[in-house]
Each structure stands twice: as structure tokens, then as C-alpha cells.
Amino acid sequence: MFNTACDDFAPLGSGTMLQVTPVRAFSDNYIWLIHSPRNPASVVVVDPGDAAPVERTLNEQGLKLAGVLITHHHPDHVGGVSALLQRRQAPVFGPAGERVPGEPTKLREGDEANLPALGLSFRVLDVPGHTAGHIAYVGHGAVFCGDTLFSGGCGRLFEGTPEQMSASLGKLAGLGDDTQVYCAHEYTVSNLRFALAVEPDNADTANYLEECRARRARDEATVPSVIRRERNVNPFLRCDRETVKQAAEARAGRRLQNQPEVFAVIRQWKDAFRG
Ligand SMILES: [Zn+2]
């Protein structure tokens, strides 16, 4: 375990709080533990790419694993599922359109991941783009969005089109202002450096970058973020803004007709960004 930035707790909407804690894995992954509001010693794990740090945290803190949520099939998100299930039984939920371990209940948009004994329920959004079948889990004032939305950025397009990813990010941007954004990687500082290349005059981005640099210097996580902030700083959620459109057109050397075209240009720009 390590220090989290500030918001370990996300509002449930009824005065109670959803407790979510990170487990650090690999070089920059976050595996999230969602604590049951009914029994905080029971947790649901999101995208356990590596079993070892999850096992260590469960043992150290006397926690019981009571469920697994999977957003997409990449190994750094599912690599620990089988090992975790060798020793215990827990329901697994995953995307309907992808092959993932653990014989999950297969979910698509409109479905819910229900864990009634834990007092937890999440609705599912289809958010294709990073992978073809990527899903996100929304509930209790939080979204678990895997590699679709990052703080200040978004996932690479490995299997989907710019049109798909643009629409997926639009769904996430449309969640409530105060929705806590639990993404799966600590990419915020490099994302914000790119965001400032796109919008050099965005004071919100400049201020947030300084805040995140200070947090990282203290070895603190910069996530969860919150949707309101992402709408203000994340260029991939701002493809409708004139500043972002003009920067993309300057980069592309041509007029861009719509948001997916703007998105496609800044996504390619980010892929090549070394600044
Ligand atoms: Zn991924």
C-alpha cells in the first residue's frame, strides 16, 4: 500500500461513502479494491493484472475477496484472475465481447454487475476503442473505466476506431460532475504535458500539472480524478472546443470537419509526442 492523494472515498449519493483503495502493480498500474459498504472487510477487485500484490494487500489488511470486475482483456488487467480464484470462490464479471479468464458473467451496456450481499451494484457502459469490447462500471458516484479514460488523457486505439473512442469518451464525459474517475494507470503527468502542448493557455491544466507533479514527488497517486476536472483539462474530452480544434487543424495542416476527426488527429499527435 502507499499514500493516496486525497479522495479514498467517493460519495454513494445518500450520505454514505464508497471506500476504494489502490494496489500498485507493474510499473504504473492501479488495481482498485472496492470495499463493501455493508462489510468494509469484503472487497471487490477491479482488473487484477497481477495476483501477488493483491494477495499481499488482502493478507496484510485482513480483507476477503468477494468479487472481480474486469474492464477488458489485456494481460495487465486479467493476468492475476486465475491465481486469485485458485484459493477462493468469488463472482467474476467481464465484457461480453472479449475472452477473459474466470468464466465471468458477461456484461454489455444496459446490464448491471450486482453484488447484493456487499451492497454494491454497477451499471455497465460499452466503451469500445482501446479494445473492441471494453466496458466501464458506473455506480456509487464512481466510474471504473480501465484504459479508456485516463486523467488528462485516454487509452491508445489498439482495436477500435477514432469514431468509437470519441463516442466512448463522450459517454464518460456525460457522467455527473462529481463522478470519481478510477482509471487503471498513473499516466497523469505525461498526459498533462501533452495537454499543455494542445492548449498552452489552459490555466486549469497548468495548475493541475503542478499539483500532480508535487503529488508524484511525494509518491502519491494522482487518481482518482473527477469528471468535472477532466472536462476542463483533458484534450480528448474537449474536441468540441475551438482551442483544441484549431490546434488539431494546425497539426494536421487541414480543416477538420467533426469531433472524431479532431480526436483522431490529437490521438495520433499524442502517440508521437515526446515533449
Ligand atoms: Zn489495456
PDB file of C-alpha atoms and ligand atoms in Angstrom:
ATOM      1  CA  MET A   1       0.000   0.000   0.000  1.00  0.00           C
ATOM      2  CA  PHE A   2       1.042   3.592  -0.462  1.00  0.00           C
ATOM      3  CA  ASN A   3      -0.330   7.014   0.205  1.00  0.00           C
ATOM      4  CA  THR A   4      -3.288   8.033  -1.894  1.00  0.00           C
ATOM      5  CA  ALA A   5      -3.678  11.614  -2.954  1.00  0.00           C
ATOM      6  CA  CYS A   6      -6.784  12.690  -1.160  1.00  0.00           C
ATOM      7  CA  ASP A   7     -10.006  11.018  -2.169  1.00  0.00           C
ATOM      8  CA  ASP A   8     -10.099   7.459  -0.934  1.00  0.00           C
ATOM      9  CA  PHE A   9     -13.800   7.908  -0.569  1.00  0.00           C
ATOM     10  CA  ALA A  10     -16.365   8.589  -3.236  1.00  0.00           C
ATOM     11  CA  PRO A  11     -19.913   9.659  -2.448  1.00  0.00           C
ATOM     12  CA  LEU A  12     -22.607   6.984  -2.610  1.00  0.00           C
ATOM     13  CA  GLY A  13     -25.202   9.651  -3.089  1.00  0.00           C
ATOM     14  CA  SER A  14     -27.058   9.030   0.138  1.00  0.00           C
ATOM     15  CA  GLY A  15     -24.619  10.397   2.652  1.00  0.00           C
ATOM     16  CA  THR A  16     -22.628   7.176   2.830  1.00  0.00           C
ATOM     17  CA  MET A  17     -19.259   6.852   1.167  1.00  0.00           C
ATOM     18  CA  LEU A  18     -17.777   4.275  -1.180  1.00  0.00           C
ATOM     19  CA  GLN A  19     -14.319   3.343   0.006  1.00  0.00           C
ATOM     20  CA  VAL A  20     -11.869   2.481  -2.767  1.00  0.00           C
ATOM     21  CA  THR A  21      -8.181   1.774  -2.235  1.00  0.00           C
ATOM     22  CA  PRO A  22      -5.418   1.200  -4.783  1.00  0.00           C
ATOM     23  CA  VAL A  23      -2.986  -1.680  -5.099  1.00  0.00           C
ATOM     24  CA  ARG A  24       0.042  -0.735  -7.166  1.00  0.00           C
ATOM     25  CA  ALA A  25       1.082  -3.303  -9.799  1.00  0.00           C
ATOM     26  CA  PHE A  26       3.754  -3.495 -12.506  1.00  0.00           C
ATOM     27  CA  SER A  27       5.312  -0.089 -13.171  1.00  0.00           C
ATOM     28  CA  ASP A  28       2.247   2.112 -13.292  1.00  0.00           C
ATOM     29  CA  ASN A  29      -0.975   0.059 -12.962  1.00  0.00           C
ATOM     30  CA  TYR A  30      -3.574   0.605 -10.277  1.00  0.00           C
ATOM     31  CA  ILE A  31      -5.674  -2.382  -9.223  1.00  0.00           C
ATOM     32  CA  TRP A  32      -8.656  -0.970  -7.319  1.00  0.00           C
ATOM     33  CA  LEU A  33     -10.193  -2.572  -4.242  1.00  0.00           C
ATOM     34  CA  ILE A  34     -13.821  -1.537  -3.697  1.00  0.00           C
ATOM     35  CA  HIS A  35     -14.798  -2.043  -0.073  1.00  0.00           C
ATOM     36  CA  SER A  36     -18.310  -3.277   0.609  1.00  0.00           C
ATOM     37  CA  PRO A  37     -20.447  -0.572   2.237  1.00  0.00           C
ATOM     38  CA  ARG A  38     -22.057  -3.391   4.270  1.00  0.00           C
ATOM     39  CA  ASN A  39     -18.814  -5.001   5.369  1.00  0.00           C
ATOM     40  CA  PRO A  40     -15.651  -2.979   4.707  1.00  0.00           C
ATOM     41  CA  ALA A  41     -13.531  -6.132   5.177  1.00  0.00           C
ATOM     42  CA  SER A  42     -15.068  -7.583   1.999  1.00  0.00           C
ATOM     43  CA  VAL A  43     -13.685  -6.156  -1.227  1.00  0.00           C
ATOM     44  CA  VAL A  44     -14.252  -6.381  -4.961  1.00  0.00           C
ATOM     45  CA  VAL A  45     -11.115  -6.174  -7.075  1.00  0.00           C
ATOM     46  CA  VAL A  46     -11.066  -4.343 -10.413  1.00  0.00           C
ATOM     47  CA  ASP A  47      -8.718  -5.562 -13.176  1.00  0.00           C
ATOM     48  CA  PRO A  48      -6.284  -7.685 -11.164  1.00  0.00           C
ATOM     49  CA  GLY A  49      -3.438  -7.936 -13.653  1.00  0.00           C
ATOM     50  CA  ASP A  50      -1.139  -9.427 -11.029  1.00  0.00           C
ATOM     51  CA  ALA A  51      -2.283 -11.651  -8.166  1.00  0.00           C
ATOM     52  CA  ALA A  52       0.756 -11.203  -5.900  1.00  0.00           C
ATOM     53  CA  PRO A  53       0.285  -7.579  -4.781  1.00  0.00           C
ATOM     54  CA  VAL A  54      -3.457  -8.197  -4.374  1.00  0.00           C
ATOM     55  CA  GLU A  55      -2.847 -11.281  -2.201  1.00  0.00           C
ATOM     56  CA  ARG A  56      -0.330  -9.329  -0.146  1.00  0.00           C
ATOM     57  CA  THR A  57      -2.782  -6.493   0.471  1.00  0.00           C
ATOM     58  CA  LEU A  58      -5.644  -8.879   1.317  1.00  0.00           C
ATOM     59  CA  ASN A  59      -3.440 -10.707   3.814  1.00  0.00           C
ATOM     60  CA  GLU A  60      -1.915  -7.605   5.371  1.00  0.00           C
ATOM     61  CA  GLN A  61      -5.269  -5.922   5.858  1.00  0.00           C
ATOM     62  CA  GLY A  62      -7.380  -8.986   6.672  1.00  0.00           C
ATOM     63  CA  LEU A  63      -9.638  -8.453   3.664  1.00  0.00           C
ATOM     64  CA  LYS A  64     -11.851 -11.020   1.938  1.00  0.00           C
ATOM     65  CA  LEU A  65     -12.067 -11.023  -1.854  1.00  0.00           C
ATOM     66  CA  ALA A  66     -15.770 -11.188  -2.722  1.00  0.00           C
ATOM     67  CA  GLY A  67     -15.884 -10.281  -6.407  1.00  0.00           C
ATOM     68  CA  VAL A  68     -13.892  -9.450  -9.536  1.00  0.00           C
ATOM     69  CA  LEU A  69     -14.724  -6.785 -12.144  1.00  0.00           C
ATOM     70  CA  ILE A  70     -12.880  -6.833 -15.475  1.00  0.00           C
ATOM     71  CA  THR A  71     -12.939  -3.973 -17.987  1.00  0.00           C
ATOM     72  CA  HIS A  72     -11.037  -5.548 -20.915  1.00  0.00           C
ATOM     73  CA  HIS A  73      -8.865  -8.472 -21.909  1.00  0.00           C
ATOM     74  CA  HIS A  74      -5.325  -7.062 -21.757  1.00  0.00           C
ATOM     75  CA  PRO A  75      -2.923  -9.153 -19.635  1.00  0.00           C
ATOM     76  CA  ASP A  76      -2.098  -6.315 -17.257  1.00  0.00           C
ATOM     77  CA  HIS A  77      -5.804  -6.294 -16.345  1.00  0.00           C
ATOM     78  CA  VAL A  78      -6.629 -10.015 -16.193  1.00  0.00           C
ATOM     79  CA  GLY A  79      -3.287 -11.745 -15.566  1.00  0.00           C
ATOM     80  CA  GLY A  80      -3.991 -12.364 -11.871  1.00  0.00           C
ATOM     81  CA  VAL A  81      -7.583 -13.587 -12.117  1.00  0.00           C
ATOM     82  CA  SER A  82      -6.897 -17.315 -12.308  1.00  0.00           C
ATOM     83  CA  ALA A  83      -4.391 -17.296  -9.444  1.00  0.00           C
ATOM     84  CA  LEU A  84      -6.746 -15.323  -7.191  1.00  0.00           C
ATOM     85  CA  LEU A  85      -9.579 -17.778  -7.911  1.00  0.00           C
ATOM     86  CA  GLN A  86      -7.459 -20.861  -7.177  1.00  0.00           C
ATOM     87  CA  ARG A  87      -7.776 -20.239  -3.457  1.00  0.00           C
ATOM     88  CA  ARG A  88     -11.263 -18.802  -3.238  1.00  0.00           C
ATOM     89  CA  GLN A  89     -14.644 -18.508  -4.868  1.00  0.00           C
ATOM     90  CA  ALA A  90     -15.818 -15.120  -5.989  1.00  0.00           C
ATOM     91  CA  PRO A  91     -18.160 -13.987  -8.761  1.00  0.00           C
ATOM     92  CA  VAL A  92     -16.399 -12.587 -11.817  1.00  0.00           C
ATOM     93  CA  PHE A  93     -17.889 -10.006 -14.182  1.00  0.00           C
ATOM     94  CA  GLY A  94     -16.403  -9.146 -17.557  1.00  0.00           C
ATOM     95  CA  PRO A  95     -17.085  -7.812 -21.042  1.00  0.00           C
ATOM     96  CA  ALA A  96     -19.481  -9.845 -23.213  1.00  0.00           C
ATOM     97  CA  GLY A  97     -17.381  -9.256 -26.304  1.00  0.00           C
ATOM     98  CA  GLU A  98     -13.967 -10.377 -25.058  1.00  0.00           C
ATOM     99  CA  ARG A  99     -12.342 -13.570 -23.841  1.00  0.00           C
ATOM    100  CA  VAL A 100     -11.237 -13.174 -20.238  1.00  0.00           C
ATOM    101  CA  PRO A 101     -10.386 -15.761 -17.571  1.00  0.00           C
ATOM    102  CA  GLY A 102     -12.568 -16.700 -14.600  1.00  0.00           C
ATOM    103  CA  GLU A 103     -15.714 -17.704 -16.520  1.00  0.00           C
ATOM    104  CA  PRO A 104     -17.244 -14.294 -15.956  1.00  0.00           C
ATOM    105  CA  THR A 105     -20.827 -13.185 -16.099  1.00  0.00           C
ATOM    106  CA  LYS A 106     -20.716 -11.473 -19.477  1.00  0.00           C
ATOM    107  CA  LEU A 107     -21.914  -7.885 -19.459  1.00  0.00           C
ATOM    108  CA  ARG A 108     -22.723  -5.262 -22.051  1.00  0.00           C
ATOM    109  CA  GLU A 109     -24.289  -1.820 -21.951  1.00  0.00           C
ATOM    110  CA  GLY A 110     -27.581  -1.870 -20.089  1.00  0.00           C
ATOM    111  CA  ASP A 111     -26.525  -4.772 -17.868  1.00  0.00           C
ATOM    112  CA  GLU A 112     -25.612  -4.472 -14.203  1.00  0.00           C
ATOM    113  CA  ALA A 113     -22.941  -6.072 -12.066  1.00  0.00           C
ATOM    114  CA  ASN A 114     -24.896  -6.808  -8.907  1.00  0.00           C
ATOM    115  CA  LEU A 115     -23.315  -7.901  -5.650  1.00  0.00           C
ATOM    116  CA  PRO A 116     -26.312  -7.600  -3.320  1.00  0.00           C
ATOM    117  CA  ALA A 117     -24.652  -9.194  -0.304  1.00  0.00           C
ATOM    118  CA  LEU A 118     -21.996  -6.488  -0.492  1.00  0.00           C
ATOM    119  CA  GLY A 119     -24.438  -3.636  -1.080  1.00  0.00           C
ATOM    120  CA  LEU A 120     -22.805  -2.921  -4.449  1.00  0.00           C
ATOM    121  CA  SER A 121     -24.325  -2.521  -7.898  1.00  0.00           C
ATOM    122  CA  PHE A 122     -22.759  -1.070 -11.040  1.00  0.00           C
ATOM    123  CA  ARG A 123     -24.306  -0.353 -14.393  1.00  0.00           C
ATOM    124  CA  VAL A 124     -22.287  -1.157 -17.466  1.00  0.00           C
ATOM    125  CA  LEU A 125     -21.306   1.098 -20.372  1.00  0.00           C
ATOM    126  CA  ASP A 126     -19.843  -0.167 -23.645  1.00  0.00           C
ATOM    127  CA  VAL A 127     -16.745   1.953 -24.262  1.00  0.00           C
ATOM    128  CA  PRO A 128     -15.003   0.439 -27.310  1.00  0.00           C
ATOM    129  CA  GLY A 129     -11.867   1.984 -28.770  1.00  0.00           C
ATOM    130  CA  HIS A 130      -8.877   0.863 -26.707  1.00  0.00           C
ATOM    131  CA  THR A 131     -10.177  -2.675 -27.206  1.00  0.00           C
ATOM    132  CA  ALA A 132     -13.238  -3.728 -29.199  1.00  0.00           C
ATOM    133  CA  GLY A 133     -15.256  -4.956 -26.216  1.00  0.00           C
ATOM    134  CA  HIS A 134     -14.044  -2.649 -23.419  1.00  0.00           C
ATOM    135  CA  ILE A 135     -16.673  -1.901 -20.753  1.00  0.00           C
ATOM    136  CA  ALA A 136     -16.844   0.534 -17.827  1.00  0.00           C
ATOM    137  CA  TYR A 137     -18.596   0.122 -14.480  1.00  0.00           C
ATOM    138  CA  VAL A 138     -20.614   3.054 -13.120  1.00  0.00           C
ATOM    139  CA  GLY A 139     -22.128   3.324  -9.669  1.00  0.00           C
ATOM    140  CA  HIS A 140     -21.969   4.804  -6.177  1.00  0.00           C
ATOM    141  CA  GLY A 141     -20.563   8.083  -7.513  1.00  0.00           C
ATOM    142  CA  ALA A 142     -17.669   6.383  -9.286  1.00  0.00           C
ATOM    143  CA  VAL A 143     -16.639   5.023 -12.676  1.00  0.00           C
ATOM    144  CA  PHE A 144     -14.093   2.243 -13.188  1.00  0.00           C
ATOM    145  CA  CYS A 145     -13.012   2.905 -16.744  1.00  0.00           C
ATOM    146  CA  GLY A 146      -9.934   0.711 -17.266  1.00  0.00           C
ATOM    147  CA  ASP A 147      -7.806   2.020 -20.133  1.00  0.00           C
ATOM    148  CA  THR A 148     -10.471   4.146 -21.831  1.00  0.00           C
ATOM    149  CA  LEU A 149     -10.257   7.441 -19.911  1.00  0.00           C
ATOM    150  CA  PHE A 150      -7.120   8.457 -18.023  1.00  0.00           C
ATOM    151  CA  SER A 151      -6.636  11.621 -16.050  1.00  0.00           C
ATOM    152  CA  GLY A 152      -5.600  14.144 -18.701  1.00  0.00           C
ATOM    153  CA  GLY A 153      -5.636  11.543 -21.471  1.00  0.00           C
ATOM    154  CA  CYS A 154      -7.137   8.389 -22.944  1.00  0.00           C
ATOM    155  CA  GLY A 155      -6.112   4.910 -23.987  1.00  0.00           C
ATOM    156  CA  ARG A 156      -4.448   4.072 -27.257  1.00  0.00           C
ATOM    157  CA  LEU A 157      -6.591   2.766 -30.084  1.00  0.00           C
ATOM    158  CA  PHE A 158      -5.497  -0.854 -30.336  1.00  0.00           C
ATOM    159  CA  GLU A 159      -8.717  -2.365 -31.674  1.00  0.00           C
ATOM    160  CA  GLY A 160     -11.197   0.434 -32.269  1.00  0.00           C
ATOM    161  CA  THR A 161     -11.700   3.454 -34.482  1.00  0.00           C
ATOM    162  CA  PRO A 162     -11.442   7.147 -33.592  1.00  0.00           C
ATOM    163  CA  GLU A 163     -15.217   7.364 -34.051  1.00  0.00           C
ATOM    164  CA  GLN A 164     -15.776   4.602 -31.484  1.00  0.00           C
ATOM    165  CA  MET A 165     -13.342   6.032 -28.943  1.00  0.00           C
ATOM    166  CA  SER A 166     -14.689   9.540 -29.378  1.00  0.00           C
ATOM    167  CA  ALA A 167     -18.207   8.250 -28.656  1.00  0.00           C
ATOM    168  CA  SER A 168     -16.990   6.188 -25.697  1.00  0.00           C
ATOM    169  CA  LEU A 169     -15.254   9.192 -24.143  1.00  0.00           C
ATOM    170  CA  GLY A 170     -18.398  11.223 -24.761  1.00  0.00           C
ATOM    171  CA  LYS A 171     -20.370   8.749 -22.643  1.00  0.00           C
ATOM    172  CA  LEU A 172     -17.883   9.055 -19.797  1.00  0.00           C
ATOM    173  CA  ALA A 173     -17.743  12.857 -20.079  1.00  0.00           C
ATOM    174  CA  GLY A 174     -21.522  12.852 -19.708  1.00  0.00           C
ATOM    175  CA  LEU A 175     -21.416  11.278 -16.258  1.00  0.00           C
ATOM    176  CA  GLY A 176     -22.151  13.539 -13.290  1.00  0.00           C
ATOM    177  CA  ASP A 177     -19.693  16.335 -12.489  1.00  0.00           C
ATOM    178  CA  ASP A 178     -18.649  14.744  -9.207  1.00  0.00           C
ATOM    179  CA  THR A 179     -18.172  11.200 -10.539  1.00  0.00           C
ATOM    180  CA  GLN A 180     -14.839   9.857  -9.292  1.00  0.00           C
ATOM    181  CA  VAL A 181     -12.710   8.514 -12.161  1.00  0.00           C
ATOM    182  CA  TYR A 182     -10.842   5.341 -11.246  1.00  0.00           C
ATOM    183  CA  CYS A 183      -8.569   4.700 -14.216  1.00  0.00           C
ATOM    184  CA  ALA A 184      -6.027   1.909 -14.387  1.00  0.00           C
ATOM    185  CA  HIS A 185      -2.711   3.733 -14.904  1.00  0.00           C
ATOM    186  CA  GLU A 186      -0.632   6.522 -13.397  1.00  0.00           C
ATOM    187  CA  TYR A 187      -0.083   8.467 -16.616  1.00  0.00           C
ATOM    188  CA  THR A 188      -1.342  11.852 -15.443  1.00  0.00           C
ATOM    189  CA  VAL A 189       1.839  13.957 -15.524  1.00  0.00           C
ATOM    190  CA  SER A 190       2.870  12.917 -19.039  1.00  0.00           C
ATOM    191  CA  ASN A 191      -0.740  13.275 -20.206  1.00  0.00           C
ATOM    192  CA  LEU A 192      -0.907  16.835 -18.881  1.00  0.00           C
ATOM    193  CA  ARG A 193       2.385  17.785 -20.528  1.00  0.00           C
ATOM    194  CA  PHE A 194       0.781  16.793 -23.810  1.00  0.00           C
ATOM    195  CA  ALA A 195      -2.472  18.555 -22.881  1.00  0.00           C
ATOM    196  CA  LEU A 196      -0.494  21.784 -22.474  1.00  0.00           C
ATOM    197  CA  ALA A 197       1.049  21.291 -25.918  1.00  0.00           C
ATOM    198  CA  VAL A 198      -2.504  21.207 -27.310  1.00  0.00           C
ATOM    199  CA  GLU A 199      -3.863  24.030 -25.114  1.00  0.00           C
ATOM    200  CA  PRO A 200      -0.889  26.117 -23.904  1.00  0.00           C
ATOM    201  CA  ASP A 201      -3.167  28.766 -22.397  1.00  0.00           C
ATOM    202  CA  ASN A 202      -5.334  26.407 -20.327  1.00  0.00           C
ATOM    203  CA  ALA A 203      -4.638  27.610 -16.772  1.00  0.00           C
ATOM    204  CA  ASP A 204      -6.606  24.712 -15.256  1.00  0.00           C
ATOM    205  CA  THR A 205      -4.263  22.279 -16.984  1.00  0.00           C
ATOM    206  CA  ALA A 206      -1.128  24.159 -15.911  1.00  0.00           C
ATOM    207  CA  ASN A 207      -2.279  24.302 -12.292  1.00  0.00           C
ATOM    208  CA  TYR A 208      -3.298  20.659 -12.234  1.00  0.00           C
ATOM    209  CA  LEU A 209       0.045  19.620 -13.732  1.00  0.00           C
ATOM    210  CA  GLU A 210       1.912  21.393 -10.928  1.00  0.00           C
ATOM    211  CA  GLU A 211      -0.358  19.739  -8.333  1.00  0.00           C
ATOM    212  CA  CYS A 212       0.213  16.303  -9.868  1.00  0.00           C
ATOM    213  CA  ARG A 213       3.977  16.778 -10.096  1.00  0.00           C
ATOM    214  CA  ALA A 214       4.020  17.592  -6.376  1.00  0.00           C
ATOM    215  CA  ARG A 215       1.940  14.509  -5.578  1.00  0.00           C
ATOM    216  CA  ARG A 216       4.224  12.251  -7.591  1.00  0.00           C
ATOM    217  CA  ALA A 217       7.271  13.744  -5.860  1.00  0.00           C
ATOM    218  CA  ARG A 218       5.667  12.528  -2.602  1.00  0.00           C
ATOM    219  CA  ASP A 219       4.970   9.121  -4.230  1.00  0.00           C
ATOM    220  CA  GLU A 220       1.238   9.769  -4.044  1.00  0.00           C
ATOM    221  CA  ALA A 221      -1.322   8.694  -6.647  1.00  0.00           C
ATOM    222  CA  THR A 222      -2.883  11.413  -8.807  1.00  0.00           C
ATOM    223  CA  VAL A 223      -6.041   9.355  -9.233  1.00  0.00           C
ATOM    224  CA  PRO A 224      -8.963   9.076  -8.771  1.00  0.00           C
ATOM    225  CA  SER A 225      -9.757  12.156 -10.763  1.00  0.00           C
ATOM    226  CA  VAL A 226     -13.222  13.613 -11.133  1.00  0.00           C
ATOM    227  CA  ILE A 227     -15.288  14.146 -14.291  1.00  0.00           C
ATOM    228  CA  ARG A 228     -15.650  17.913 -13.778  1.00  0.00           C
ATOM    229  CA  ARG A 229     -11.871  18.344 -13.807  1.00  0.00           C
ATOM    230  CA  GLU A 230     -11.391  16.040 -16.792  1.00  0.00           C
ATOM    231  CA  ARG A 231     -13.813  18.121 -18.824  1.00  0.00           C
ATOM    232  CA  ASN A 232     -11.654  21.170 -18.038  1.00  0.00           C
ATOM    233  CA  VAL A 233      -8.184  19.733 -18.707  1.00  0.00           C
ATOM    234  CA  ASN A 234      -8.402  16.579 -20.814  1.00  0.00           C
ATOM    235  CA  PRO A 235      -7.971  17.454 -24.510  1.00  0.00           C
ATOM    236  CA  PHE A 236      -9.620  14.188 -25.558  1.00  0.00           C
ATOM    237  CA  LEU A 237     -12.832  15.330 -23.832  1.00  0.00           C
ATOM    238  CA  ARG A 238     -12.504  18.798 -25.372  1.00  0.00           C
ATOM    239  CA  CYS A 239     -12.574  18.036 -29.108  1.00  0.00           C
ATOM    240  CA  ASP A 240     -15.595  20.355 -29.397  1.00  0.00           C
ATOM    241  CA  ARG A 241     -13.571  23.325 -28.088  1.00  0.00           C
ATOM    242  CA  GLU A 242     -12.259  25.833 -30.585  1.00  0.00           C
ATOM    243  CA  THR A 243      -8.801  25.847 -28.948  1.00  0.00           C
ATOM    244  CA  VAL A 244      -8.430  22.069 -29.362  1.00  0.00           C
ATOM    245  CA  LYS A 245      -9.896  22.084 -32.881  1.00  0.00           C
ATOM    246  CA  GLN A 246      -7.510  24.856 -34.004  1.00  0.00           C
ATOM    247  CA  ALA A 247      -4.500  23.070 -32.515  1.00  0.00           C
ATOM    248  CA  ALA A 248      -5.511  19.842 -34.260  1.00  0.00           C
ATOM    249  CA  GLU A 249      -6.022  21.642 -37.577  1.00  0.00           C
ATOM    250  CA  ALA A 250      -2.599  23.282 -37.265  1.00  0.00           C
ATOM    251  CA  ARG A 251      -1.080  19.870 -36.562  1.00  0.00           C
ATOM    252  CA  ALA A 252      -2.912  18.218 -39.458  1.00  0.00           C
ATOM    253  CA  GLY A 253      -2.451  21.093 -41.896  1.00  0.00           C
ATOM    254  CA  ARG A 254      -6.084  20.910 -42.984  1.00  0.00           C
ATOM    255  CA  ARG A 255      -9.604  21.744 -41.883  1.00  0.00           C
ATOM    256  CA  LEU A 256     -11.278  19.161 -39.642  1.00  0.00           C
ATOM    257  CA  GLN A 257     -14.995  18.604 -40.013  1.00  0.00           C
ATOM    258  CA  ASN A 258     -16.143  16.990 -36.784  1.00  0.00           C
ATOM    259  CA  GLN A 259     -15.162  15.848 -33.303  1.00  0.00           C
ATOM    260  CA  PRO A 260     -13.984  12.348 -34.310  1.00  0.00           C
ATOM    261  CA  GLU A 261     -11.635  13.935 -36.865  1.00  0.00           C
ATOM    262  CA  VAL A 262     -10.252  16.284 -34.209  1.00  0.00           C
ATOM    263  CA  PHE A 263      -9.946  13.355 -31.814  1.00  0.00           C
ATOM    264  CA  ALA A 264      -8.091  11.236 -34.414  1.00  0.00           C
ATOM    265  CA  VAL A 265      -5.516  13.968 -35.008  1.00  0.00           C
ATOM    266  CA  ILE A 266      -4.748  14.620 -31.339  1.00  0.00           C
ATOM    267  CA  ARG A 267      -4.642  10.864 -30.581  1.00  0.00           C
ATOM    268  CA  GLN A 268      -2.009  10.396 -33.326  1.00  0.00           C
ATOM    269  CA  TRP A 269      -0.213  13.524 -32.087  1.00  0.00           C
ATOM    270  CA  LYS A 270      -0.101  12.069 -28.570  1.00  0.00           C
ATOM    271  CA  ASP A 271       1.248   8.743 -29.892  1.00  0.00           C
ATOM    272  CA  ALA A 272       4.198  10.647 -31.384  1.00  0.00           C
ATOM    273  CA  PHE A 273       4.612  13.142 -28.503  1.00  0.00           C
ATOM    274  CA  ARG A 274       7.976  13.166 -26.793  1.00  0.00           C
ATOM    275  CA  GLY A 275       7.913  16.742 -25.465  1.00  0.00           C
TER     276      GLY A 275
HETATM  277 ZN    ZN B   1      -5.374  -2.099 -21.948  1.00  0.00          ZN
END
